[in-house]
Structures are given as C-alpha cells and as structure tokens.
mmCIF file of C-alpha atoms in Angstrom:
data_model
loop_
_atom_site.group_PDB
_atom_site.id
_atom_site.type_symbol
_atom_site.label_atom_id
_atom_site.label_comp_id
_atom_site.label_asym_id
_atom_site.label_seq_id
_atom_site.Cartn_x
_atom_site.Cartn_y
_atom_site.Cartn_z
ATOM 1 C CA LYS A 163 115.162 72.286 136.152
ATOM 2 C CA LYS A 164 114.030 74.580 133.386
ATOM 3 C CA ALA A 165 110.351 74.350 132.397
ATOM 4 C CA ILE A 166 109.658 73.771 128.717
ATOM 5 C CA MET A 167 106.564 75.524 127.315
ATOM 6 C CA ILE A 168 104.482 73.863 124.582
ATOM 7 C CA ILE A 169 101.975 75.924 122.628
ATOM 8 C CA SER A 170 98.761 73.987 122.041
ATOM 9 C CA VAL A 171 96.276 74.929 119.340
ATOM 10 C CA ASN A 172 93.127 72.762 119.216
ATOM 11 C CA GLN A 173 95.114 70.272 121.369
ATOM 12 C CA ARG A 174 97.207 69.169 118.319
ATOM 13 C CA PRO A 175 100.568 70.975 118.450
ATOM 14 C CA THR A 176 103.000 70.658 115.583
ATOM 15 C CA LYS A 177 106.525 71.926 115.146
ATOM 16 C CA ILE A 178 105.464 74.141 112.255
ATOM 17 C CA VAL A 179 102.658 75.731 114.266
ATOM 18 C CA ILE A 180 104.977 76.265 117.205
ATOM 19 C CA CYS A 181 107.575 77.967 115.024
ATOM 20 C CA LEU A 182 105.038 80.149 113.281
ATOM 21 C CA LEU A 183 103.435 81.265 116.526
ATOM 22 C CA SER A 184 106.823 81.923 118.083
ATOM 23 C CA LEU A 185 107.699 84.217 115.190
ATOM 24 C CA LEU A 186 104.303 85.868 115.402
ATOM 25 C CA PHE A 187 104.550 86.728 119.064
ATOM 26 C CA SER A 188 108.207 87.731 118.997
ATOM 27 C CA ALA A 189 107.981 90.052 115.982
ATOM 28 C CA CYS A 190 104.758 90.933 114.171
ATOM 29 C CA ALA A 191 102.474 90.942 117.205
ATOM 30 C CA GLN A 192 104.691 93.470 118.945
ATOM 31 C CA ARG A 193 103.342 96.321 116.815
ATOM 32 C CA LEU A 194 99.850 97.254 115.726
ATOM 33 C CA VAL A 195 98.697 96.402 112.207
ATOM 34 C CA VAL A 196 95.155 97.330 111.125
ATOM 35 C CA GLY A 197 94.169 96.033 107.718
ATOM 36 C CA HIS A 198 97.418 96.604 105.835
ATOM 37 C CA ALA A 199 98.301 99.762 107.773
ATOM 38 C CA ASN A 200 101.319 99.471 110.075
ATOM 39 C CA TYR A 201 101.696 101.569 113.250
ATOM 40 C CA PRO A 202 105.202 100.763 114.561
ATOM 41 C CA GLU A 203 104.938 103.257 117.447
ATOM 42 C CA LEU A 204 102.095 101.244 118.988
ATOM 43 C CA LYS A 205 103.614 98.301 120.860
ATOM 44 C CA LEU A 206 101.813 95.298 122.366
ATOM 45 C CA THR A 207 101.653 95.458 126.157
ATOM 46 C CA LYS A 208 100.252 93.135 128.807
ATOM 47 C CA SER A 209 100.493 95.565 131.727
ATOM 48 C CA VAL A 210 97.137 97.332 131.398
ATOM 49 C CA ASP A 211 94.901 97.769 134.429
ATOM 50 C CA PHE A 212 91.680 98.205 132.439
ATOM 51 C CA ARG A 213 89.007 100.211 134.274
ATOM 52 C CA ASP A 214 86.470 102.158 132.255
ATOM 53 C CA ASN A 215 84.985 104.657 134.729
ATOM 54 C CA PHE A 216 82.902 106.796 132.370
ATOM 55 C CA ASP A 217 79.276 106.730 131.194
ATOM 56 C CA LYS A 218 78.665 103.334 129.563
ATOM 57 C CA GLU A 219 75.588 104.434 127.641
ATOM 58 C CA GLY A 220 77.716 107.067 125.936
ATOM 59 C CA LEU A 221 80.044 104.286 124.808
ATOM 60 C CA ARG A 222 77.128 102.375 123.300
ATOM 61 C CA GLN A 223 76.064 105.526 121.444
ATOM 62 C CA ALA A 224 79.629 106.054 120.205
ATOM 63 C CA CYS A 225 79.719 102.463 118.903
ATOM 64 C CA LEU A 226 76.508 102.961 116.938
ATOM 65 C CA ARG A 227 77.737 106.259 115.502
ATOM 66 C CA GLN A 228 81.013 104.616 114.560
ATOM 67 C CA LEU A 229 79.253 101.756 112.761
ATOM 68 C CA ASP A 230 76.942 104.167 110.982
ATOM 69 C CA VAL A 231 79.809 106.050 109.348
ATOM 70 C CA LEU A 232 81.805 102.884 108.627
ATOM 71 C CA ASP A 233 78.803 101.297 106.911
ATOM 72 C CA ARG A 234 78.598 104.351 104.665
ATOM 73 C CA VAL A 235 82.312 104.184 103.891
ATOM 74 C CA LEU A 236 82.170 100.473 103.094
ATOM 75 C CA ALA A 237 79.183 101.028 100.802
ATOM 76 C CA VAL A 238 81.461 102.798 98.308
ATOM 77 C CA ASN A 239 81.771 100.435 95.331
ATOM 78 C CA ASN A 240 85.235 101.442 94.127
ATOM 79 C CA LEU A 241 86.889 101.485 97.561
ATOM 80 C CA PRO A 242 90.489 100.184 97.199
ATOM 81 C CA ALA A 243 91.031 96.687 98.620
ATOM 82 C CA GLU A 244 93.548 97.806 101.270
ATOM 83 C CA LYS A 245 91.237 100.533 102.558
ATOM 84 C CA ARG A 246 88.294 98.134 102.568
ATOM 85 C CA ALA A 247 90.268 95.649 104.674
ATOM 86 C CA TYR A 248 91.166 98.457 107.087
ATOM 87 C CA TYR A 249 87.588 99.678 107.512
ATOM 88 C CA GLU A 250 86.217 96.147 107.784
ATOM 89 C CA GLU A 251 88.623 95.413 110.627
ATOM 90 C CA VAL A 252 87.761 98.522 112.638
ATOM 91 C CA ALA A 253 84.057 97.803 112.044
ATOM 92 C CA ASP A 254 84.570 94.240 113.342
ATOM 93 C CA ILE A 255 86.384 95.605 116.397
ATOM 94 C CA THR A 256 83.448 97.943 117.084
ATOM 95 C CA ARG A 257 80.817 95.213 116.648
ATOM 96 C CA THR A 258 82.754 92.900 118.954
ATOM 97 C CA LEU A 259 82.877 95.585 121.642
ATOM 98 C CA LEU A 260 79.153 96.259 121.223
ATOM 99 C CA SER A 261 78.384 92.540 121.557
ATOM 100 C CA GLY A 262 79.910 92.516 125.040
ATOM 101 C CA PHE A 263 77.793 95.286 126.548
ATOM 102 C CA ASP A 264 75.426 92.833 128.245
ATOM 103 C CA SER A 265 78.263 90.756 129.651
ATOM 104 C CA PRO A 266 78.048 90.464 133.475
ATOM 105 C CA ASP A 267 81.724 91.513 133.618
ATOM 106 C CA PHE A 268 82.316 93.968 130.793
ATOM 107 C CA GLY A 269 85.894 94.680 131.876
ATOM 108 C CA ARG A 270 86.808 91.010 131.739
ATOM 109 C CA PHE A 271 85.098 90.702 128.328
ATOM 110 C CA VAL A 272 87.290 93.488 126.936
ATOM 111 C CA GLN A 273 90.498 92.026 128.316
ATOM 112 C CA GLU A 274 89.696 88.527 127.047
ATOM 113 C CA ASN A 275 88.826 89.677 123.531
ATOM 114 C CA PHE A 276 91.323 92.459 122.826
ATOM 115 C CA ASP A 277 95.056 93.092 122.887
ATOM 116 C CA PHE A 278 96.298 96.530 123.984
ATOM 117 C CA TYR A 279 98.979 98.453 122.078
ATOM 118 C CA ARG A 280 100.566 101.337 123.970
ATOM 119 C CA GLY A 281 101.391 104.611 122.282
ATOM 120 C CA GLY A 282 104.709 105.963 123.601
ATOM 121 C CA LYS A 283 106.198 105.552 127.052
ATOM 122 C CA THR A 284 104.175 105.443 130.267
ATOM 123 C CA GLY A 285 102.551 108.813 130.949
ATOM 124 C CA SER A 286 104.051 110.358 127.823
ATOM 125 C CA VAL A 287 100.888 111.476 125.978
ATOM 126 C CA LEU A 288 99.629 115.028 126.532
ATOM 127 C CA PHE A 289 95.827 115.196 126.627
ATOM 128 C CA THR A 290 93.957 118.419 125.923
ATOM 129 C CA GLY A 291 90.252 118.984 125.330
ATOM 130 C CA TYR A 292 87.768 120.549 122.952
ATOM 131 C CA TYR A 293 84.041 121.259 123.046
ATOM 132 C CA THR A 294 81.147 122.788 121.113
ATOM 133 C CA PRO A 295 80.985 126.529 121.924
ATOM 134 C CA LEU A 296 77.856 128.708 121.994
ATOM 135 C CA LEU A 297 77.988 132.060 120.182
ATOM 136 C CA TYR A 298 75.436 134.794 119.499
ATOM 137 C CA GLY A 299 74.736 135.941 115.979
ATOM 138 C CA SER A 300 72.664 137.639 113.319
ATOM 139 C CA ARG A 301 72.147 137.338 109.570
ATOM 140 C CA GLU A 302 72.748 141.056 109.233
ATOM 141 C CA LYS A 303 75.764 143.092 110.265
ATOM 142 C CA ASP A 304 75.202 145.888 112.782
ATOM 143 C CA GLU A 305 77.003 147.601 115.667
ATOM 144 C CA ARG A 306 76.823 144.492 117.839
ATOM 145 C CA TYR A 307 77.187 141.726 115.247
ATOM 146 C CA GLN A 308 80.306 142.673 113.302
ATOM 147 C CA TYR A 309 82.398 139.537 112.870
ATOM 148 C CA PRO A 310 81.702 137.326 109.837
ATOM 149 C CA VAL A 311 81.489 133.554 109.695
ATOM 150 C CA TYR A 312 82.288 132.330 106.191
ATOM 151 C CA GLY A 313 81.193 129.274 104.277
ATOM 152 C CA LEU A 314 83.437 127.322 101.923
ATOM 153 C CA PRO A 315 84.685 129.690 99.156
ATOM 154 C CA GLU A 316 83.972 128.695 95.564
ATOM 155 C CA ASP A 317 87.482 129.679 94.469
ATOM 156 C CA LEU A 318 89.257 127.418 96.994
ATOM 157 C CA ILE A 319 90.883 124.656 94.908
ATOM 158 C CA PHE A 320 91.864 121.202 96.185
ATOM 159 C CA VAL A 321 94.681 119.302 94.469
ATOM 160 C CA ASP A 322 95.369 115.628 95.166
ATOM 161 C CA LEU A 323 99.052 115.245 94.255
ATOM 162 C CA GLU A 324 98.729 111.461 94.118
ATOM 163 C CA LYS A 325 96.967 111.929 90.776
ATOM 164 C CA PHE A 326 100.210 113.469 89.525
ATOM 165 C CA GLY A 327 102.430 110.710 90.879
ATOM 166 C CA LYS A 328 103.376 112.558 94.065
ATOM 167 C CA SER A 329 102.233 112.429 97.671
ATOM 168 C CA GLY A 330 100.105 114.860 99.622
ATOM 169 C CA LYS A 331 97.393 117.418 98.955
ATOM 170 C CA VAL A 332 97.490 121.180 98.514
ATOM 171 C CA LYS A 333 94.912 123.957 98.531
ATOM 172 C CA GLY A 334 95.000 127.263 96.756
ATOM 173 C CA ALA A 335 93.361 129.606 94.279
ATOM 174 C CA VAL A 336 93.846 130.051 90.549
ATOM 175 C CA LYS A 337 95.373 133.381 89.534
ATOM 176 C CA GLY A 338 95.652 133.606 85.775
ATOM 177 C CA ARG A 339 97.182 130.255 84.815
ATOM 178 C CA GLU A 340 98.893 129.660 88.164
ATOM 179 C CA LEU A 341 97.776 127.892 91.352
ATOM 180 C CA VAL A 342 98.825 130.029 94.321
ATOM 181 C CA PRO A 343 98.369 129.648 98.097
ATOM 182 C CA TYR A 344 94.948 130.693 99.331
ATOM 183 C CA TYR A 345 94.361 133.830 101.376
ATOM 184 C CA ARG A 346 95.840 133.888 104.864
ATOM 185 C CA ARG A 347 93.821 134.840 107.957
ATOM 186 C CA GLU A 348 94.880 138.485 107.877
ATOM 187 C CA GLU A 349 93.962 138.773 104.187
ATOM 188 C CA ILE A 350 90.555 137.199 104.761
ATOM 189 C CA GLU A 351 89.666 139.314 107.766
ATOM 190 C CA ASN A 352 90.776 142.552 106.094
ATOM 191 C CA LYS A 353 89.294 141.565 102.697
ATOM 192 C CA LEU A 354 92.641 141.948 100.961
ATOM 193 C CA GLY A 355 91.487 140.357 97.722
ATOM 194 C CA PHE A 356 89.098 137.995 99.520
ATOM 195 C CA GLU A 357 85.466 138.682 98.696
ATOM 196 C CA GLN A 358 82.611 136.522 99.915
ATOM 197 C CA THR A 359 79.223 136.987 101.536
ATOM 198 C CA PRO A 360 79.266 135.645 105.132
ATOM 199 C CA LEU A 361 76.890 132.980 106.370
ATOM 200 C CA LEU A 362 76.181 135.184 109.388
ATOM 201 C CA TYR A 363 77.815 137.569 111.878
ATOM 202 C CA VAL A 364 78.666 137.071 115.562
ATOM 203 C CA ASP A 365 79.254 139.554 118.364
ATOM 204 C CA ASP A 366 82.549 138.334 119.832
ATOM 205 C CA LYS A 367 85.804 138.131 117.884
ATOM 206 C CA VAL A 368 87.587 136.067 120.526
ATOM 207 C CA ALA A 369 84.679 133.611 120.692
ATOM 208 C CA LEU A 370 84.824 133.366 116.880
ATOM 209 C CA PHE A 371 88.521 132.548 117.046
ATOM 210 C CA PHE A 372 87.793 129.737 119.492
ATOM 211 C CA LEU A 373 85.049 128.516 117.148
ATOM 212 C CA HIS A 374 87.783 128.158 114.508
ATOM 213 C CA ILE A 375 89.896 126.148 116.942
ATOM 214 C CA GLN A 376 87.041 123.891 118.064
ATOM 215 C CA GLY A 377 85.853 123.280 114.501
ATOM 216 C CA SER A 378 82.118 123.372 115.234
ATOM 217 C CA GLY A 379 79.673 125.354 117.317
ATOM 218 C CA ILE A 380 76.158 126.591 117.916
ATOM 219 C CA VAL A 381 75.029 130.150 117.171
ATOM 220 C CA GLU A 382 71.975 131.516 118.971
ATOM 221 C CA MET A 383 70.228 134.023 116.733
ATOM 222 C CA GLN A 384 68.344 137.157 117.762
ATOM 223 C CA ASP A 385 64.970 135.392 117.627
ATOM 224 C CA GLY A 386 66.192 132.635 119.951
ATOM 225 C CA SER A 387 66.622 130.017 117.236
ATOM 226 C CA ARG A 388 69.886 128.108 117.035
ATOM 227 C CA ILE A 389 72.085 127.272 114.066
ATOM 228 C CA ARG A 390 74.654 124.519 114.165
ATOM 229 C CA LEU A 391 77.898 125.241 112.364
ATOM 230 C CA ASN A 392 80.131 122.362 111.355
ATOM 231 C CA TYR A 393 83.619 122.388 109.912
ATOM 232 C CA ALA A 394 83.689 122.608 106.096
ATOM 233 C CA ASP A 395 87.425 123.046 105.441
ATOM 234 C CA ASN A 396 90.335 125.427 105.956
ATOM 235 C CA ASN A 397 92.518 127.654 103.803
ATOM 236 C CA GLY A 398 95.409 125.188 103.692
ATOM 237 C CA PHE A 399 97.763 126.864 106.175
ATOM 238 C CA SER A 400 99.044 125.089 109.278
ATOM 239 C CA TYR A 401 97.666 126.127 112.650
ATOM 240 C CA VAL A 402 99.956 128.284 114.807
ATOM 241 C CA SER A 403 99.238 128.174 118.549
ATOM 242 C CA ILE A 404 98.280 131.549 120.032
ATOM 243 C CA GLY A 405 98.823 130.180 123.527
ATOM 244 C CA ARG A 406 102.406 129.261 122.646
ATOM 245 C CA GLN A 407 102.986 132.765 121.278
ATOM 246 C CA LEU A 408 101.651 134.368 124.467
ATOM 247 C CA ILE A 409 103.947 132.177 126.568
ATOM 248 C CA SER A 410 106.929 132.990 124.345
ATOM 249 C CA ASP A 411 106.248 136.728 124.723
ATOM 250 C CA ASN A 412 105.921 136.370 128.523
ATOM 251 C CA GLU A 413 102.331 137.610 128.369
ATOM 252 C CA VAL A 414 100.883 134.527 130.100
ATOM 253 C CA PRO A 415 102.924 132.182 132.348
ATOM 254 C CA ARG A 416 103.228 128.665 130.979
ATOM 255 C CA GLU A 417 101.793 127.099 134.141
ATOM 256 C CA GLN A 418 98.694 129.317 133.901
ATOM 257 C CA MET A 419 97.982 128.767 130.205
ATOM 258 C CA SER A 420 94.417 127.726 129.379
ATOM 259 C CA MET A 421 91.569 128.871 127.152
ATOM 260 C CA GLU A 422 90.264 130.911 130.071
ATOM 261 C CA ALA A 423 93.674 132.583 130.470
ATOM 262 C CA ILE A 424 93.681 133.497 126.754
ATOM 263 C CA ARG A 425 90.171 134.988 127.014
ATOM 264 C CA ASP A 426 91.136 136.953 130.125
ATOM 265 C CA TYR A 427 94.254 138.291 128.415
ATOM 266 C CA PHE A 428 92.364 139.614 125.388
ATOM 267 C CA GLN A 429 89.656 141.125 127.587
ATOM 268 C CA ARG A 430 92.397 143.100 129.335
ATOM 269 C CA ARG A 431 94.345 143.811 126.149
ATOM 270 C CA PRO A 432 91.826 144.118 123.258
ATOM 271 C CA GLU A 433 94.381 146.090 121.243
ATOM 272 C CA LYS A 434 96.470 142.898 121.030
ATOM 273 C CA VAL A 435 93.749 140.742 119.457
ATOM 274 C CA ASP A 436 94.650 141.293 115.800
ATOM 275 C CA HIS A 437 98.377 141.181 116.477
ATOM 276 C CA TYR A 438 98.189 137.661 117.901
ATOM 277 C CA PHE A 439 95.327 136.274 115.844
ATOM 278 C CA ASN A 440 97.120 137.157 112.608
ATOM 279 C CA GLN A 441 100.155 135.145 113.675
ATOM 280 C CA ASN A 442 97.989 132.109 112.977
ATOM 281 C CA PRO A 443 97.499 132.091 109.169
ATOM 282 C CA SER A 444 95.027 129.181 109.293
ATOM 283 C CA TYR A 445 91.386 130.046 108.703
ATOM 284 C CA VAL A 446 88.373 127.738 109.029
ATOM 285 C CA PHE A 447 85.259 127.772 106.858
ATOM 286 C CA PHE A 448 81.917 126.431 108.086
ATOM 287 C CA LYS A 449 78.649 125.006 106.844
ATOM 288 C CA GLU A 450 75.206 125.163 108.395
ATOM 289 C CA ASP A 451 74.075 121.725 109.440
ATOM 290 C CA THR A 452 71.248 119.935 111.207
ATOM 291 C CA GLY A 453 73.341 117.126 112.699
ATOM 292 C CA GLY A 454 76.643 116.771 114.405
ATOM 293 C CA PRO A 455 79.037 117.854 115.595
ATOM 294 C CA PHE A 456 81.010 115.715 113.163
ATOM 295 C CA GLY A 457 84.613 114.615 113.488
ATOM 296 C CA SER A 458 86.935 114.557 110.498
ATOM 297 C CA SER A 459 86.073 110.843 110.169
ATOM 298 C CA GLY A 460 82.482 111.767 109.350
ATOM 299 C CA ALA A 461 81.169 110.296 112.601
ATOM 300 C CA VAL A 462 79.129 112.299 115.090
ATOM 301 C CA VAL A 463 81.460 112.797 118.065
ATOM 302 C CA THR A 464 80.348 111.683 121.529
ATOM 303 C CA PRO A 465 81.282 113.485 124.785
ATOM 304 C CA GLY A 466 83.999 111.608 126.631
ATOM 305 C CA ARG A 467 84.054 108.886 123.965
ATOM 306 C CA SER A 468 85.595 110.631 120.942
ATOM 307 C CA ILE A 469 89.149 111.867 120.523
ATOM 308 C CA ALA A 470 91.146 113.778 117.932
ATOM 309 C CA ALA A 471 94.567 112.354 117.068
ATOM 310 C CA ASP A 472 97.166 112.415 114.301
ATOM 311 C CA SER A 473 96.209 109.800 111.679
ATOM 312 C CA GLY A 474 99.852 109.629 110.614
ATOM 313 C CA HIS A 475 100.658 107.951 113.924
ATOM 314 C CA PHE A 476 97.357 106.492 115.162
ATOM 315 C CA PRO A 477 94.653 104.511 113.295
ATOM 316 C CA LYS A 478 91.713 106.683 112.292
ATOM 317 C CA TYR A 479 88.419 105.166 113.557
ATOM 318 C CA GLY A 480 90.478 103.004 115.935
ATOM 319 C CA LEU A 481 89.182 101.899 119.328
ATOM 320 C CA ALA A 482 91.454 103.152 122.104
ATOM 321 C CA TYR A 483 91.696 103.128 125.875
ATOM 322 C CA ILE A 484 92.962 106.284 127.601
ATOM 323 C CA GLU A 485 94.108 106.971 131.158
ATOM 324 C CA THR A 486 94.562 110.523 132.415
ATOM 325 C CA GLU A 487 93.188 113.176 134.793
ATOM 326 C CA ILE A 488 90.441 115.619 133.771
ATOM 327 C CA PRO A 489 89.403 118.950 135.351
ATOM 328 C CA ASP A 490 86.574 118.617 137.880
ATOM 329 C CA SER A 491 86.230 121.992 139.594
ATOM 330 C CA LYS A 492 88.056 125.182 140.497
ATOM 331 C CA ARG A 493 89.170 125.564 144.100
ATOM 332 C CA GLU A 494 88.895 128.810 146.056
ATOM 333 C CA ASP A 495 92.608 129.458 145.533
ATOM 334 C CA GLY A 496 92.111 129.296 141.769
ATOM 335 C CA ASN A 497 93.778 125.917 141.300
ATOM 336 C CA ILE A 498 92.014 123.196 139.352
ATOM 337 C CA LYS A 499 90.887 119.992 141.042
ATOM 338 C CA THR A 500 91.201 116.952 138.772
ATOM 339 C CA ILE A 501 89.697 113.463 138.845
ATOM 340 C CA SER A 502 90.809 110.163 137.333
ATOM 341 C CA PHE A 503 89.510 109.476 133.830
ATOM 342 C CA SER A 504 89.849 106.043 132.212
ATOM 343 C CA ALA A 505 87.700 105.317 129.193
ATOM 344 C CA LEU A 506 87.327 103.486 125.909
ATOM 345 C CA VAL A 507 87.202 106.041 123.106
ATOM 346 C CA PHE A 508 87.061 106.176 119.313
ATOM 347 C CA ASP A 509 89.626 108.006 117.201
ATOM 348 C CA GLN A 510 87.145 110.024 115.113
ATOM 349 C CA ASP A 511 88.621 113.467 114.688
ATOM 350 C CA SER A 512 91.744 115.502 113.947
ATOM 351 C CA GLY A 513 92.986 119.008 114.692
ATOM 352 C CA GLY A 514 95.495 121.527 113.436
ATOM 353 C CA ALA A 515 97.294 121.538 116.782
ATOM 354 C CA ILE A 516 97.086 117.781 117.338
ATOM 355 C CA LYS A 517 100.258 116.540 115.685
ATOM 356 C CA GLY A 518 102.569 113.656 116.488
ATOM 357 C CA PRO A 519 102.250 110.573 118.691
ATOM 358 C CA GLY A 520 102.325 112.546 121.933
ATOM 359 C CA ARG A 521 99.127 114.608 121.520
ATOM 360 C CA VAL A 522 95.462 113.670 121.917
ATOM 361 C CA ASP A 523 92.365 115.889 122.187
ATOM 362 C CA ILE A 524 89.287 114.666 124.127
ATOM 363 C CA TYR A 525 85.826 115.864 123.074
ATOM 364 C CA PHE A 526 83.820 116.999 126.126
ATOM 365 C CA GLY A 527 80.501 118.024 124.538
ATOM 366 C CA GLU A 528 78.418 121.190 124.849
ATOM 367 C CA GLY A 529 77.636 123.583 127.700
ATOM 368 C CA ASP A 530 79.458 125.248 130.564
ATOM 369 C CA GLU A 531 80.881 122.068 132.098
ATOM 370 C CA ALA A 532 82.279 120.968 128.747
ATOM 371 C CA ALA A 533 83.780 124.422 128.205
ATOM 372 C CA PHE A 534 85.384 124.336 131.654
ATOM 373 C CA ARG A 535 86.892 120.893 131.172
ATOM 374 C CA ALA A 536 88.123 121.612 127.668
ATOM 375 C CA GLY A 537 89.520 124.969 128.741
ATOM 376 C CA PHE A 538 91.649 123.583 131.553
ATOM 377 C CA MET A 539 92.421 120.124 130.180
ATOM 378 C CA LYS A 540 96.171 119.712 129.900
ATOM 379 C CA ASN A 541 97.334 116.523 131.586
ATOM 380 C CA GLU A 542 99.601 113.663 130.641
ATOM 381 C CA GLY A 543 98.544 110.046 130.516
ATOM 382 C CA ASN A 544 98.441 106.857 128.474
ATOM 383 C CA ILE A 545 96.764 105.719 125.279
ATOM 384 C CA TYR A 546 96.354 102.152 124.055
ATOM 385 C CA TYR A 547 94.762 101.061 120.789
ATOM 386 C CA LEU A 548 92.817 97.817 120.837
ATOM 387 C CA LYS A 549 92.894 94.935 118.359
ATOM 388 C CA LYS A 550 90.916 91.708 118.468
ATOM 389 C CA LYS A 551 92.761 88.624 119.633
ATOM 390 C CA LYS A 552 92.873 86.293 116.648
ATOM 391 C CA ILE A 553 93.709 83.050 118.445
ATOM 392 C CA LYS A 554 93.638 81.842 121.998
ATOM 393 C CA VAL A 555 96.930 80.227 122.968
ATOM 394 C CA LYS A 556 97.117 77.762 125.802
ATOM 395 C CA LEU A 557 100.501 77.368 127.470
ATOM 396 C CA THR A 558 101.180 74.006 129.069
ATOM 397 C CA LYS A 559 104.204 73.025 131.127
ATOM 398 C CA MET A 560 105.931 69.670 130.539
#
C-alpha cells in the first residue's frame, strides 16, 4: 500500500495549509530569495554533509564585523524598502548563527536552523585566494623607490545611469563638455595626460601590480612604520588576467600557473613587465587607512571567513558554506600538498576577476602563510548559501 503523508502545523492541519505548503516546497523554496532579491541559480538541497573545520573564533569575529557594517547600512534613513528588507534578513541570519555559538553541538544547530542552497553542480565552483601583501615604500621618490601609488583622482567622475532612467554606472573624466573614459593603465603609468601627486612610492613594480589585484596592502616605510592602504576605487576598465595572457602566449604552462609562477616569470624576463601589465587597462586607486582591510561590502574581512563573489549571482553579505581543498605546504618535488577546507563564510567582497556563478575568492589574511595559500589556491569545490528555516514541518504517516 502507498503511504499518504499529512503535513501538520501546530497539530491542526487544513486543506488550505497543505496546499499552500505543497506549492511552497515544490516551487518557491527550490531557489534562494533574500528580501525581495531572487537568486535562481541557488537551488535548495538536502544533501549537505556540514562540517566546519576552521577556526571558530574567527567565525565569531566575522559575525560581529558583519553585524557592525549591517547596522550602519540599516541606520540610513532613506534606505529603500526592498533594500532594507534584504539587509534586515541577512542581519537576522547572522544574529541567529551567532546565537548558536554556545550550543553543545554547533553543527546540529546550523543544520536545524538553516536551509542550504547550492550554487551550480557538485564540484563546479573554482576557488582562488587573495591576501594582504606587504610592500616597502617611501614618501619621496629615489633610485630605489620609483613606483607610485595613487589616491583617488579628483577628476574621476562617477555617473549613476539609473538617475537617467537607464541601468548601470560609468566612470570617466570631463573633457570640454564631454564625458570620456578615464585614463587606462598605460596612460596613467606613463603620465599621458594623467597628472597627480602620488600618496607614496614603492620599490617593486611587480609587487605593486599584485597590490592592485589584492585591493589592499601594508607598506613598511623607511623608518619602520607601517601604512595600511585600502581600495578607494578603479578607473572603470574591466580587469584583464595577466596569468591568462601568459598561458595563451605559452610563457607559463597552465598547470603551473600561480602568483609565484607570475613573479618568477617577471624576475627572469623584466623586459616583459610593461608589455603584459599594459594589457590590463584596469588601474586601482588607494586610500591610507587605520582599519581594515575592508571588503567591497564595507565590512572588515576575516581570514578564512570572508569571500569575494559576483553580487549579480550571489547575495552580497550572505552567509555561505564552502567545501574545497586549500594549499598546505610545498613538497620537495615542487608539488603542492592540499588539505580539506570546509567553513562557514560571509560574502563580503568582490573582485575584477571574480565574475559569474563559478568563481569565488577566499581571503587568507596577512603574512607569508597567507601569501602562499593565496598564491597557489586554485581548486574546485562547492558553495551553499544559507537561509533561515521559517517553519518546522512535521511529516506523519497515516
């Protein structure tokens, strides 16, 4: 005989409730909705073996940093209703997670209170890494410190096209009565019309290029003091991958590509630096800061607990669970040993190279270990975004 399932809510089932819940679980609940924002590529899944194997105190810190920035966002008086609903939901998700930290079985708490929505097919997401680099600099230019770090230019104009009834945003400069694209990397570096006093100078052009990619960094000055540089904005051009160009030109084998491989290549071929760097027209401007590093969400990013993702496909500020392998050490034969990495993370950042539903960047922090992991991180895995369970449904056989 076939078993008939009755859905009980508060022990008083009705036909209307049964129908509504059936529709809910067969349609709407199959995709992630946060506030009024719909993410159709994120599908509800029950087959998640949840095991967070990373530093739990870092997760607590990430929660507090997340709530700090969300409280500031929600304090804006004229925040549109749809955006307010979105931010209130992700704040509620974060507070719920934080409330379970003292649970004797944290893993069970998470699974009982949240649904998991998978992004893409199993093992389909490519994870890379980023970190906060250390550079060496000076306020004055000399034979050693030659490469400028620029702040946000006063003539860089931002245009929100939504104010003109269109979608998107553009950046540029005003020439006469016309808005034109801003200076490209090559024009900025060779001062072809671009004139601005640098914030400071550093001693390594390749390290400066990686600072642009990472979006923030620390500069140790001649007197031993340190200055933190955080991302201010860019010139409006899309990022072009130098690593992809080197692979295309057969300069570095695809299977050997990493940040370390790029550094090694330019150390051997310094005459190629400008040729390849100028193929990427994007240029990043910085600001001196006392806090950070900050993600594009405004939150301070936390090692192993913050990721950069494409907000067109994934919910910014969202709580996610990732499963992948991360670099652990380099073997004597030069190959990289990896270890399993499963962790709850917050979607708090973005990146010029992180586009589409199949790319995620993990923040690894500062120092040599972070640089190593970020430099060699290139492994596939899974990402799930979490949403609070709204009702508990009891299934009873008749």
